[in-house]
């Protein structure tokens, strides 16, 4: 019988189609791996309800499991508990920053959001906090568009949910 | 509480999400500025995703065993149960934004209550969707303020939009025998209980935006019974075209 550690390490080879620098395990998209006599059960969760990458992620996971000859697996999707940027590891946040995407701040609840208070977002290029939001919605649902006043660089901010 | 009642309730929520998502997606490529084009496309995608989750759930409850695509794309007009406001043509950007504000500020309050549903699917669905709705409400509120407290022209347009859409907001809070029974069973939300808080929030935003709260007391209804405006048929004709022309098409 295969071990769940082995399955997790295989799944870490699947990159997020929209943020290829991260894999689906680091993103927190893979929620559970269950091994039983019936086979392997992988549970995933979408980042946003309308995330168009979910179908691709499911196909990519199936492909890599086939490649490693894992028989009898199922991939199911759950909505609860709802995905949060808090599940992203420190390592994943650093990878985002190096890619030029400001990582999400910790504490997803973002209580100030409805009051229009935005937290300081650090420029991923120069580290300045003299940044401003240009648009709440960026290239994908999970990102906002910002610009740095210190180095003038426009950048994506991975917003908290 | 019967399975048919659960199915009908799920379809109401699914139709609201799908029809709003369809309307918003019409802005794709036509937004007033690039950032707004992208914002509305992203927001539309959230609703279409929420609709997919709801139709999948409805499919499990459907005694006719239709799948989510068949439910979303092959029913007749009278079988759709969305509220009328969401099917109205987009109008100018002020009208789209005002509809977004009226609806999303209501829907966030609604989801917050749905989170306590004794049905595991609905509590999970609400928990997930709330995170998206917070951003939608903020987006709409920002624009209501900017337009209301902006130029003479923007103020005039957003006030007109607020007045014209007002007779449609009543339906958001409408309860009937089905929803009363499901709400009493702890499954659904009592919409009528949300009116006061919603009006309070709306009044506060309108004050800040220098807008006047509309006063019209008469409200349209009929969407929940499948009686739609003359715009619905055209919306469905476009949305259903592919599945009607090429039944079962996949790509
Ligand atoms: Zn900078």
PDB file of N, CA and C in Angstrom, chain B residues 151-206:
ATOM      1  N   UNK B 151     -19.083  64.539  -9.993  1.00  0.00           N
ATOM      2  CA  UNK B 151     -19.499  65.683 -10.804  1.00  0.00           C
ATOM      3  C   UNK B 151     -21.023  65.787 -10.793  1.00  0.00           C
ATOM      4  N   UNK B 152     -21.518  66.872 -11.331  1.00  0.00           N
ATOM      5  CA  UNK B 152     -22.960  67.072 -11.412  1.00  0.00           C
ATOM      6  C   UNK B 152     -23.596  65.937 -12.230  1.00  0.00           C
ATOM      7  N   UNK B 153     -22.925  65.611 -13.335  1.00  0.00           N
ATOM      8  CA  UNK B 153     -23.441  64.565 -14.224  1.00  0.00           C
ATOM      9  C   UNK B 153     -23.446  63.188 -13.537  1.00  0.00           C
ATOM     10  N   UNK B 154     -22.326  62.847 -12.863  1.00  0.00           N
ATOM     11  CA  UNK B 154     -22.263  61.525 -12.221  1.00  0.00           C
ATOM     12  C   UNK B 154     -23.280  61.440 -11.084  1.00  0.00           C
ATOM     13  N   UNK B 155     -23.450  62.551 -10.367  1.00  0.00           N
ATOM     14  CA  UNK B 155     -24.433  62.579  -9.273  1.00  0.00           C
ATOM     15  C   UNK B 155     -25.842  62.336  -9.818  1.00  0.00           C
ATOM     16  N   UNK B 156     -26.146  63.030 -10.912  1.00  0.00           N
ATOM     17  CA  UNK B 156     -27.480  62.913 -11.521  1.00  0.00           C
ATOM     18  C   UNK B 156     -27.737  61.459 -11.950  1.00  0.00           C
ATOM     19  N   UNK B 157     -26.731  60.870 -12.587  1.00  0.00           N
ATOM     20  CA  UNK B 157     -26.931  59.505 -13.107  1.00  0.00           C
ATOM     21  C   UNK B 157     -27.077  58.467 -12.008  1.00  0.00           C
ATOM     22  N   UNK B 158     -26.255  58.575 -10.959  1.00  0.00           N
ATOM     23  CA  UNK B 158     -26.340  57.542  -9.916  1.00  0.00           C
ATOM     24  C   UNK B 158     -27.627  57.729  -9.109  1.00  0.00           C
ATOM     25  N   UNK B 159     -28.074  58.972  -8.956  1.00  0.00           N
ATOM     26  CA  UNK B 159     -29.353  59.193  -8.253  1.00  0.00           C
ATOM     27  C   UNK B 159     -30.511  58.619  -9.076  1.00  0.00           C
ATOM     28  N   UNK B 160     -30.465  58.834 -10.375  1.00  0.00           N
ATOM     29  CA  UNK B 160     -31.514  58.273 -11.253  1.00  0.00           C
ATOM     30  C   UNK B 160     -31.534  56.753 -11.158  1.00  0.00           C
ATOM     31  N   UNK B 161     -30.324  56.167 -11.174  1.00  0.00           N
ATOM     32  CA  UNK B 161     -30.230  54.703 -11.084  1.00  0.00           C
ATOM     33  C   UNK B 161     -30.812  54.221  -9.754  1.00  0.00           C
ATOM     34  N   UNK B 162     -30.488  54.928  -8.684  1.00  0.00           N
ATOM     35  CA  UNK B 162     -30.993  54.548  -7.356  1.00  0.00           C
ATOM     36  C   UNK B 162     -32.511  54.578  -7.347  1.00  0.00           C
ATOM     37  N   UNK B 163     -33.101  55.615  -7.961  1.00  0.00           N
ATOM     38  CA  UNK B 163     -34.562  55.750  -7.967  1.00  0.00           C
ATOM     39  C   UNK B 163     -35.213  54.687  -8.850  1.00  0.00           C
ATOM     40  N   UNK B 164     -34.609  54.453 -10.024  1.00  0.00           N
ATOM     41  CA  UNK B 164     -35.225  53.519 -10.964  1.00  0.00           C
ATOM     42  C   UNK B 164     -35.174  52.076 -10.477  1.00  0.00           C
ATOM     43  N   UNK B 165     -34.099  51.713  -9.760  1.00  0.00           N
ATOM     44  CA  UNK B 165     -33.974  50.326  -9.303  1.00  0.00           C
ATOM     45  C   UNK B 165     -34.726  50.069  -7.998  1.00  0.00           C
ATOM     46  N   UNK B 166     -35.018  51.150  -7.291  1.00  0.00           N
ATOM     47  CA  UNK B 166     -35.628  51.003  -5.969  1.00  0.00           C
ATOM     48  C   UNK B 166     -36.866  50.100  -5.958  1.00  0.00           C
ATOM     49  N   UNK B 167     -37.810  50.255  -6.929  1.00  0.00           N
ATOM     50  CA  UNK B 167     -39.010  49.404  -6.884  1.00  0.00           C
ATOM     51  C   UNK B 167     -38.713  47.904  -7.049  1.00  0.00           C
ATOM     52  N   UNK B 168     -37.456  47.561  -7.306  1.00  0.00           N
ATOM     53  CA  UNK B 168     -37.098  46.146  -7.449  1.00  0.00           C
ATOM     54  C   UNK B 168     -36.441  45.565  -6.196  1.00  0.00           C
ATOM     55  N   UNK B 169     -36.097  46.415  -5.240  1.00  0.00           N
ATOM     56  CA  UNK B 169     -35.358  45.885  -4.083  1.00  0.00           C
ATOM     57  C   UNK B 169     -36.265  45.073  -3.153  1.00  0.00           C
ATOM     58  N   UNK B 170     -37.568  45.391  -3.161  1.00  0.00           N
ATOM     59  CA  UNK B 170     -38.486  44.695  -2.248  1.00  0.00           C
ATOM     60  C   UNK B 170     -38.443  43.185  -2.420  1.00  0.00           C
ATOM     61  N   UNK B 171     -38.242  42.752  -3.654  1.00  0.00           N
ATOM     62  CA  UNK B 171     -38.274  41.316  -3.938  1.00  0.00           C
ATOM     63  C   UNK B 171     -37.118  40.562  -3.260  1.00  0.00           C
ATOM     64  N   UNK B 172     -36.021  41.268  -2.967  1.00  0.00           N
ATOM     65  CA  UNK B 172     -34.886  40.625  -2.279  1.00  0.00           C
ATOM     66  C   UNK B 172     -35.327  40.106  -0.908  1.00  0.00           C
ATOM     67  N   UNK B 173     -36.287  40.813  -0.304  1.00  0.00           N
ATOM     68  CA  UNK B 173     -36.704  40.481   1.064  1.00  0.00           C
ATOM     69  C   UNK B 173     -38.008  39.692   1.089  1.00  0.00           C
ATOM     70  N   UNK B 174     -38.525  39.351  -0.100  1.00  0.00           N
ATOM     71  CA  UNK B 174     -39.830  38.706  -0.187  1.00  0.00           C
ATOM     72  C   UNK B 174     -39.836  37.292   0.371  1.00  0.00           C
ATOM     73  N   UNK B 175     -40.809  36.998   1.212  1.00  0.00           N
ATOM     74  CA  UNK B 175     -40.978  35.649   1.762  1.00  0.00           C
ATOM     75  C   UNK B 175     -42.290  35.088   1.233  1.00  0.00           C
ATOM     76  N   UNK B 176     -42.348  33.781   1.068  1.00  0.00           N
ATOM     77  CA  UNK B 176     -43.590  33.126   0.688  1.00  0.00           C
ATOM     78  C   UNK B 176     -43.710  31.833   1.482  1.00  0.00           C
ATOM     79  N   UNK B 177     -44.724  31.026   1.159  1.00  0.00           N
ATOM     80  CA  UNK B 177     -44.974  29.807   1.949  1.00  0.00           C
ATOM     81  C   UNK B 177     -43.730  28.915   1.991  1.00  0.00           C
ATOM     82  N   UNK B 178     -43.080  28.739   0.827  1.00  0.00           N
ATOM     83  CA  UNK B 178     -41.902  27.871   0.769  1.00  0.00           C
ATOM     84  C   UNK B 178     -40.800  28.355   1.703  1.00  0.00           C
ATOM     85  N   UNK B 179     -40.425  29.614   1.558  1.00  0.00           N
ATOM     86  CA  UNK B 179     -39.283  30.101   2.351  1.00  0.00           C
ATOM     87  C   UNK B 179     -39.628  30.226   3.830  1.00  0.00           C
ATOM     88  N   UNK B 180     -40.902  30.546   4.133  1.00  0.00           N
ATOM     89  CA  UNK B 180     -41.295  30.585   5.547  1.00  0.00           C
ATOM     90  C   UNK B 180     -41.127  29.225   6.198  1.00  0.00           C
ATOM     91  N   UNK B 181     -41.577  28.196   5.488  1.00  0.00           N
ATOM     92  CA  UNK B 181     -41.493  26.857   6.067  1.00  0.00           C
ATOM     93  C   UNK B 181     -40.030  26.424   6.242  1.00  0.00           C
ATOM     94  N   UNK B 182     -39.215  26.704   5.228  1.00  0.00           N
ATOM     95  CA  UNK B 182     -37.804  26.299   5.311  1.00  0.00           C
ATOM     96  C   UNK B 182     -37.039  27.134   6.342  1.00  0.00           C
ATOM     97  N   UNK B 183     -37.420  28.395   6.487  1.00  0.00           N
ATOM     98  CA  UNK B 183     -36.758  29.231   7.491  1.00  0.00           C
ATOM     99  C   UNK B 183     -37.123  28.749   8.896  1.00  0.00           C
ATOM    100  N   UNK B 184     -38.409  28.403   9.086  1.00  0.00           N
ATOM    101  CA  UNK B 184     -38.829  27.893  10.393  1.00  0.00           C
ATOM    102  C   UNK B 184     -38.122  26.588  10.748  1.00  0.00           C
ATOM    103  N   UNK B 185     -37.761  25.830   9.715  1.00  0.00           N
ATOM    104  CA  UNK B 185     -37.075  24.561   9.951  1.00  0.00           C
ATOM    105  C   UNK B 185     -35.567  24.761  10.163  1.00  0.00           C
ATOM    106  N   UNK B 186     -35.105  26.018  10.110  1.00  0.00           N
ATOM    107  CA  UNK B 186     -33.676  26.278  10.333  1.00  0.00           C
ATOM    108  C   UNK B 186     -32.817  26.008   9.118  1.00  0.00           C
ATOM    109  N   UNK B 187     -33.469  25.799   7.974  1.00  0.00           N
ATOM    110  CA  UNK B 187     -32.755  25.445   6.749  1.00  0.00           C
ATOM    111  C   UNK B 187     -32.447  26.704   5.937  1.00  0.00           C
ATOM    112  N   UNK B 188     -33.429  27.611   5.870  1.00  0.00           N
ATOM    113  CA  UNK B 188     -33.313  28.806   5.033  1.00  0.00           C
ATOM    114  C   UNK B 188     -33.245  30.073   5.885  1.00  0.00           C
ATOM    115  N   UNK B 189     -33.109  31.212   5.214  1.00  0.00           N
ATOM    116  CA  UNK B 189     -32.982  32.506   5.899  1.00  0.00           C
ATOM    117  C   UNK B 189     -34.319  33.240   5.846  1.00  0.00           C
ATOM    118  N   UNK B 190     -34.701  33.865   6.962  1.00  0.00           N
ATOM    119  CA  UNK B 190     -35.877  34.733   6.945  1.00  0.00           C
ATOM    120  C   UNK B 190     -35.441  36.104   6.423  1.00  0.00           C
ATOM    121  N   UNK B 191     -35.713  36.338   5.149  1.00  0.00           N
ATOM    122  CA  UNK B 191     -35.255  37.562   4.482  1.00  0.00           C
ATOM    123  C   UNK B 191     -35.849  38.821   5.100  1.00  0.00           C
ATOM    124  N   UNK B 192     -37.084  38.688   5.578  1.00  0.00           N
ATOM    125  CA  UNK B 192     -37.782  39.867   6.111  1.00  0.00           C
ATOM    126  C   UNK B 192     -37.011  40.466   7.287  1.00  0.00           C
ATOM    127  N   UNK B 193     -36.263  39.633   8.000  1.00  0.00           N
ATOM    128  CA  UNK B 193     -35.532  40.127   9.170  1.00  0.00           C
ATOM    129  C   UNK B 193     -34.311  40.967   8.794  1.00  0.00           C
ATOM    130  N   UNK B 194     -33.977  41.000   7.503  1.00  0.00           N
ATOM    131  CA  UNK B 194     -32.763  41.719   7.085  1.00  0.00           C
ATOM    132  C   UNK B 194     -33.047  43.157   6.661  1.00  0.00           C
ATOM    133  N   UNK B 195     -34.336  43.487   6.497  1.00  0.00           N
ATOM    134  CA  UNK B 195     -34.702  44.794   5.935  1.00  0.00           C
ATOM    135  C   UNK B 195     -34.127  45.973   6.729  1.00  0.00           C
ATOM    136  N   UNK B 196     -34.307  45.951   8.051  1.00  0.00           N
ATOM    137  CA  UNK B 196     -33.907  47.113   8.850  1.00  0.00           C
ATOM    138  C   UNK B 196     -32.409  47.383   8.770  1.00  0.00           C
ATOM    139  N   UNK B 197     -31.620  46.327   8.936  1.00  0.00           N
ATOM    140  CA  UNK B 197     -30.168  46.498   8.894  1.00  0.00           C
ATOM    141  C   UNK B 197     -29.736  46.980   7.507  1.00  0.00           C
ATOM    142  N   UNK B 198     -30.350  46.413   6.480  1.00  0.00           N
ATOM    143  CA  UNK B 198     -29.991  46.788   5.107  1.00  0.00           C
ATOM    144  C   UNK B 198     -30.293  48.267   4.873  1.00  0.00           C
ATOM    145  N   UNK B 199     -31.477  48.700   5.290  1.00  0.00           N
ATOM    146  CA  UNK B 199     -31.851  50.116   5.082  1.00  0.00           C
ATOM    147  C   UNK B 199     -30.925  51.041   5.852  1.00  0.00           C
ATOM    148  N   UNK B 200     -30.530  50.607   7.031  1.00  0.00           N
ATOM    149  CA  UNK B 200     -29.623  51.414   7.852  1.00  0.00           C
ATOM    150  C   UNK B 200     -28.295  51.613   7.114  1.00  0.00           C
ATOM    151  N   UNK B 201     -27.743  50.506   6.597  1.00  0.00           N
ATOM    152  CA  UNK B 201     -26.460  50.596   5.873  1.00  0.00           C
ATOM    153  C   UNK B 201     -26.597  51.440   4.610  1.00  0.00           C
ATOM    154  N   UNK B 202     -27.691  51.252   3.902  1.00  0.00           N
ATOM    155  CA  UNK B 202     -27.921  51.959   2.651  1.00  0.00           C
ATOM    156  C   UNK B 202     -28.040  53.460   2.916  1.00  0.00           C
ATOM    157  N   UNK B 203     -28.784  53.823   3.955  1.00  0.00           N
ATOM    158  CA  UNK B 203     -28.960  55.230   4.302  1.00  0.00           C
ATOM    159  C   UNK B 203     -27.609  55.868   4.646  1.00  0.00           C
ATOM    160  N   UNK B 204     -26.792  55.153   5.398  1.00  0.00           N
ATOM    161  CA  UNK B 204     -25.478  55.684   5.783  1.00  0.00           C
ATOM    162  C   UNK B 204     -24.612  55.929   4.547  1.00  0.00           C
ATOM    163  N   UNK B 205     -24.628  54.992   3.616  1.00  0.00           N
ATOM    164  CA  UNK B 205     -23.820  55.160   2.404  1.00  0.00           C
ATOM    165  C   UNK B 205     -24.362  56.315   1.560  1.00  0.00           C
ATOM    166  N   UNK B 206     -25.685  56.395   1.417  1.00  0.00           N
ATOM    167  CA  UNK B 206     -26.286  57.465   0.613  1.00  0.00           C
ATOM    168  C   UNK B 206     -25.973  58.839   1.219  1.00  0.00           C
TER     169      UNK B 206
END
